CSV table of C-alpha atoms in Angstrom, one decimal:
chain,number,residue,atom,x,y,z
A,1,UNK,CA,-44.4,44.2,-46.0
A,2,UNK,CA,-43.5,41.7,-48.7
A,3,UNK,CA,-44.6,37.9,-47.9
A,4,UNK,CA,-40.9,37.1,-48.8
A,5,UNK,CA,-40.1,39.2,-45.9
A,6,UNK,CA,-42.5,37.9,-43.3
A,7,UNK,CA,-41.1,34.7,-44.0
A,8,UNK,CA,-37.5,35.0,-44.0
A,9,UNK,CA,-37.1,35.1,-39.8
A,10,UNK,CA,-38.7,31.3,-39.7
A,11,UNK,CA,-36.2,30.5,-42.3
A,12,UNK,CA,-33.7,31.5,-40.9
A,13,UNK,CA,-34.9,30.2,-37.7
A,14,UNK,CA,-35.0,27.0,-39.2
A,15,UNK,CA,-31.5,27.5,-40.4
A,16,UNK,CA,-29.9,28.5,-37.3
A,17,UNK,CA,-31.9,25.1,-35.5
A,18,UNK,CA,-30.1,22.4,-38.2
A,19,UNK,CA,-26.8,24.2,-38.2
A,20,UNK,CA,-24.6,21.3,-36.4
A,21,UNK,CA,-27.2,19.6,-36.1
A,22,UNK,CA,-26.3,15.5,-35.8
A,23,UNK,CA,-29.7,14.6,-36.9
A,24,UNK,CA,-33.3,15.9,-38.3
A,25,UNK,CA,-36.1,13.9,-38.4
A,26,UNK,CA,-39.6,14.6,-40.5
A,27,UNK,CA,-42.1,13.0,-38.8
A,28,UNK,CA,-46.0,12.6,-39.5
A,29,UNK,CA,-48.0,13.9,-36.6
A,30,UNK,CA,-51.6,14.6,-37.4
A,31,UNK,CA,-53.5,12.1,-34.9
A,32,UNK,CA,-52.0,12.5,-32.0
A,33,UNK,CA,-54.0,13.7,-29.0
A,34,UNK,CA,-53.2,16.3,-27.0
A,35,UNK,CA,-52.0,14.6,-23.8
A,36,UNK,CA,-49.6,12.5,-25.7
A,37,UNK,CA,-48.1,15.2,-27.7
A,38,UNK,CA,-47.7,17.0,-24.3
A,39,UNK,CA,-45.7,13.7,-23.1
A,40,UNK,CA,-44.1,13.8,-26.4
A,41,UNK,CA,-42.6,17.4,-25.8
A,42,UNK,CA,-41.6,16.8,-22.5
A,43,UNK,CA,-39.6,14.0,-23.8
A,44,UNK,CA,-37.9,15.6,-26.1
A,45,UNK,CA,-37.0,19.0,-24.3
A,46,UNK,CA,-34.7,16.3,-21.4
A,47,UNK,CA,-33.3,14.8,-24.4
A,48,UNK,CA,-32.4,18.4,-25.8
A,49,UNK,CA,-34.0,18.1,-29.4
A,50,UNK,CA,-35.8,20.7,-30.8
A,51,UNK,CA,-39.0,19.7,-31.9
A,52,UNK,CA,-41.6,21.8,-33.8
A,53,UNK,CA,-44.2,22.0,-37.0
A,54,UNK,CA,-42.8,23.9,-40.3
A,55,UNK,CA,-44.7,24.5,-43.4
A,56,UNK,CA,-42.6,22.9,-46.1
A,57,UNK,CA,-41.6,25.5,-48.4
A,58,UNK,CA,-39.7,27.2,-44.9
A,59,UNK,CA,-38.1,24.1,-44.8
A,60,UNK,CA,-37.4,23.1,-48.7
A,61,UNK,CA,-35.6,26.9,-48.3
A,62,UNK,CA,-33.7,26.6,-45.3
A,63,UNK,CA,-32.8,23.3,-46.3
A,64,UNK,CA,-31.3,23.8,-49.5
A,65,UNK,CA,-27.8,23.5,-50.3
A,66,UNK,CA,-27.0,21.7,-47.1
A,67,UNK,CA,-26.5,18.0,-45.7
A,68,UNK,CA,-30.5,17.9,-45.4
A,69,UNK,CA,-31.3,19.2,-48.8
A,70,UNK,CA,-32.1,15.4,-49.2
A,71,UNK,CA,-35.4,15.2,-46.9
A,72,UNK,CA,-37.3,18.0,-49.8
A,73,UNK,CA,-38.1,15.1,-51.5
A,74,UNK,CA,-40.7,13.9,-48.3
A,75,UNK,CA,-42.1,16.9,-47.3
A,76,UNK,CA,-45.5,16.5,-48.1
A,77,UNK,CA,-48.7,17.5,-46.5
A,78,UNK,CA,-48.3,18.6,-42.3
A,79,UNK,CA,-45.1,17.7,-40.7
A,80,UNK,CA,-43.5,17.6,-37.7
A,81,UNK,CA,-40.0,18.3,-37.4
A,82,UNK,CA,-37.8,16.7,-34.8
A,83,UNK,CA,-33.2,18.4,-34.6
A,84,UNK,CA,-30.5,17.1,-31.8
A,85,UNK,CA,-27.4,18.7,-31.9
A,86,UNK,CA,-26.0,16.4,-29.3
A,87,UNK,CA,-27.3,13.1,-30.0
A,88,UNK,CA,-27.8,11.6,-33.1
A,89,UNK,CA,-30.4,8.7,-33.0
A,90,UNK,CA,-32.7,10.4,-29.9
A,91,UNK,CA,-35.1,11.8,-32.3
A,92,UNK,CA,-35.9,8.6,-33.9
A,93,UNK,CA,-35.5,6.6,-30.5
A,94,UNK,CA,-38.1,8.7,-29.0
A,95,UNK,CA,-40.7,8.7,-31.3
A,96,UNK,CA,-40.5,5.3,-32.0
A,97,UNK,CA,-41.5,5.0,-28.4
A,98,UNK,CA,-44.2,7.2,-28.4
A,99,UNK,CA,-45.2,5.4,-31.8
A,100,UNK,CA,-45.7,2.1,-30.0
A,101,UNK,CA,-49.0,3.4,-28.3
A,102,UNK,CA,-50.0,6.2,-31.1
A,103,UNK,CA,-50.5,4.6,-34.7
A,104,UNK,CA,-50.6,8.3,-36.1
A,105,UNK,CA,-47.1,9.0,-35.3
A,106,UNK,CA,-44.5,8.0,-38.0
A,107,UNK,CA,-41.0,8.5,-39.3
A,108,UNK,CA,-41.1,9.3,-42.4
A,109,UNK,CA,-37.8,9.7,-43.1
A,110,UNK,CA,-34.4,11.2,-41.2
A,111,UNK,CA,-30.9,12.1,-42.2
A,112,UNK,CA,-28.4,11.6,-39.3
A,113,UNK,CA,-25.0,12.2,-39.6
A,114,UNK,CA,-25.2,13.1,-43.1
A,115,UNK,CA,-26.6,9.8,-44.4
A,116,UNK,CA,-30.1,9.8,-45.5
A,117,UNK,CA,-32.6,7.6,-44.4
A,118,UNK,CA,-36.2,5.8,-45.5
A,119,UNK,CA,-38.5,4.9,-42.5
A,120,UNK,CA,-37.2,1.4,-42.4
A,121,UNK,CA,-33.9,2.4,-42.1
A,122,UNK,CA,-34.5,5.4,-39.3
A,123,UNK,CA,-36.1,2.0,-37.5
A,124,UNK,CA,-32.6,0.7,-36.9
A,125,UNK,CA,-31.4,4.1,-36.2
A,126,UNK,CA,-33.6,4.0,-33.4
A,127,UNK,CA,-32.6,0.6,-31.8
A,128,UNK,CA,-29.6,2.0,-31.8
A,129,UNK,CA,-28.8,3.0,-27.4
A,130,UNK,CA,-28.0,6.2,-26.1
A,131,UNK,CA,-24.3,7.4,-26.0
A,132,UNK,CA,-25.1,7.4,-22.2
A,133,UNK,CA,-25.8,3.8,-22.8
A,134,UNK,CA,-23.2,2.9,-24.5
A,135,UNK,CA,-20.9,5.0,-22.2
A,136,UNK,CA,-22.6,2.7,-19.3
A,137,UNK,CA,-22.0,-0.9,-21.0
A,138,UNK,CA,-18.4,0.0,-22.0
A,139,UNK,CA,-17.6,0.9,-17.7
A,140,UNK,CA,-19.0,-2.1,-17.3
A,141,UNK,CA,-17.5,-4.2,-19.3
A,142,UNK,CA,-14.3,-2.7,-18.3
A,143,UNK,CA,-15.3,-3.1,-14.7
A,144,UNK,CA,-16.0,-6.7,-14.7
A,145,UNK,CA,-11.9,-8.0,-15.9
A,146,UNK,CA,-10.6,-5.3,-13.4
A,147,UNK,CA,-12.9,-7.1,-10.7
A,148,UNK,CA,-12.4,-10.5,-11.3
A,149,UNK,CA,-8.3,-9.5,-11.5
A,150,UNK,CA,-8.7,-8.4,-8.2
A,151,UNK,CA,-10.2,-11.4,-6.9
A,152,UNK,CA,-7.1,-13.5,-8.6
A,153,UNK,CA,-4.9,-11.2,-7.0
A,154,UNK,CA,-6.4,-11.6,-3.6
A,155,UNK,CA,-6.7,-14.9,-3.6
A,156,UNK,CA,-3.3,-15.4,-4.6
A,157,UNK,CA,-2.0,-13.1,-2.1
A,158,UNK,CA,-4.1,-15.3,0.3
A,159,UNK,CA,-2.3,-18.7,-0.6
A,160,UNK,CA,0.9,-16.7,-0.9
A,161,UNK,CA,0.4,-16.0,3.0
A,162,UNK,CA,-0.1,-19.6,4.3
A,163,UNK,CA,2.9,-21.0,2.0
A,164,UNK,CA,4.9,-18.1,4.0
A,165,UNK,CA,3.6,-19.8,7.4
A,166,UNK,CA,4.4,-23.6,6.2
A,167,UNK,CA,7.6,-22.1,5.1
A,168,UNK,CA,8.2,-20.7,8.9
A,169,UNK,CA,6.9,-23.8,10.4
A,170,UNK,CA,10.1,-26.4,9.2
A,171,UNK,CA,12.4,-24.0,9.4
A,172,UNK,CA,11.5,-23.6,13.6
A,173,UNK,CA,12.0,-27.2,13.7
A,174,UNK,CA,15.0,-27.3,11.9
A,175,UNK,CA,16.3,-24.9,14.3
A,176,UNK,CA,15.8,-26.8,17.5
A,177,UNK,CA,17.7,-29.7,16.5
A,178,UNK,CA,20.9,-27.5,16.1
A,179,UNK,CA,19.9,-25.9,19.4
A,180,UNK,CA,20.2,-29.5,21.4
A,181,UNK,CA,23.5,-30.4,18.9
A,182,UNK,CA,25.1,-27.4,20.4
A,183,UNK,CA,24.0,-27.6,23.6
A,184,UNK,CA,25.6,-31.3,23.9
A,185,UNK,CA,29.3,-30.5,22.8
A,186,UNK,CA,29.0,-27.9,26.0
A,187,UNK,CA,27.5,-30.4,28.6
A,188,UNK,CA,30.3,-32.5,27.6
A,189,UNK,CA,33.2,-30.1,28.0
A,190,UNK,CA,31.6,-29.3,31.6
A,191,UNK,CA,32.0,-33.1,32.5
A,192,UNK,CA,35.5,-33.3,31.3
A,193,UNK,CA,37.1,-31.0,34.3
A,194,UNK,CA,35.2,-33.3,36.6
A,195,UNK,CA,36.5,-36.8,35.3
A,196,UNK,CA,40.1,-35.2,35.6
A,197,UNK,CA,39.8,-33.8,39.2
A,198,UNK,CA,38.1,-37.3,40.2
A,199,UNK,CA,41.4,-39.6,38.5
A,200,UNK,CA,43.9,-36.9,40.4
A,201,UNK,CA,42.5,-37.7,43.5
């Protein structure tokens, strides 16, 4: 069997891993002990990016004529390659975490969302949050006016509630004052039969 042939099925393997894909990441790997590429791994699999070595001519073919045809122009010597379908800057996010403690891992250069990117600029990518993060902050800055509404609103409906019981409060004395007025006109008519039966007799 043909070389060509043997080597088609990583191809396309590579192929079928970048196709969608939101981001991929080369990344320099030799260093790295084995215990921290483990935690490396692990990382990556809960963030659902595909992470794996490739010789570079599978790559340069399986690349070509797409939105990562770019990245050809790093792949020297051993790399590492890092793919996320679903989120765009976790490849870079993670290793530049894992980077902080192991000086042998490096970016060396990314295309995400189309636009390629040197090692400086897949820095920024990184410092860039999760869309979980972002989903988080934006709740809670929405949270936060539709609290502090409610507060307003409650206290309102508070003052509005005691103006209701100084309202009630003249009005019940306003009312017994026209109780007594009436009750007066009635004593009097009473008395009047009285004064005329005493001047008849």
């Amino acid at each position: 069997m043909a070389k060509v042939e043997l080597k088609q099925p990583i191809v396309d393997e590579i192929k079928s891993s970048i196709d969608g894909a939101q981001s991929v990441v080369v990344v320099k790997y030799l260093g790295i002990d084995v215990a921290k590429d483990t935690a490396l791994r692990k990382a990556f699999r809960e963030a659902d990016v595909n992470y794996k070595v490739y010789k570079n001519t599978m790559v340069r073919r399986a690349i070509e004529g797409t939105e990562f045809a770019p990245l050809a122009d790093v792949l020297e010597g051993p790399n590492a390659f890092a793919i996320s379908k679903s989120d765009a800057t976790a490849p870079a996010r993670i290793i530049s975490k894992f980077a902080k403690d192991v000086s042998a891992l490096e970016i060396k250069a990314g295309v995400v969302e189309g636009t390629l990117y040197d090692a400086d600029g897949m820095k920024a990518i990184a410092a860039v949050p999760s869309r979980d993060e972002l989903i988080s902050k934006l709740l809670g800055s929405l949270q936060s006016p539709i609290s502090n509404l409610a507060r307003v609103l409650n206290q309102i409906a508070e003052k509005g509630g005691g103006a209701d019981a100084a309202v009630e409060a003249p009005a019940k004395e306003e009312a017994a004052p026209a109780e007594v007025a009436a009750e007066e006109p009635a004593k009097a008519e009473e008395a009047a039969p009285e004064a005329d039966s005493k001047e008849e007799a």
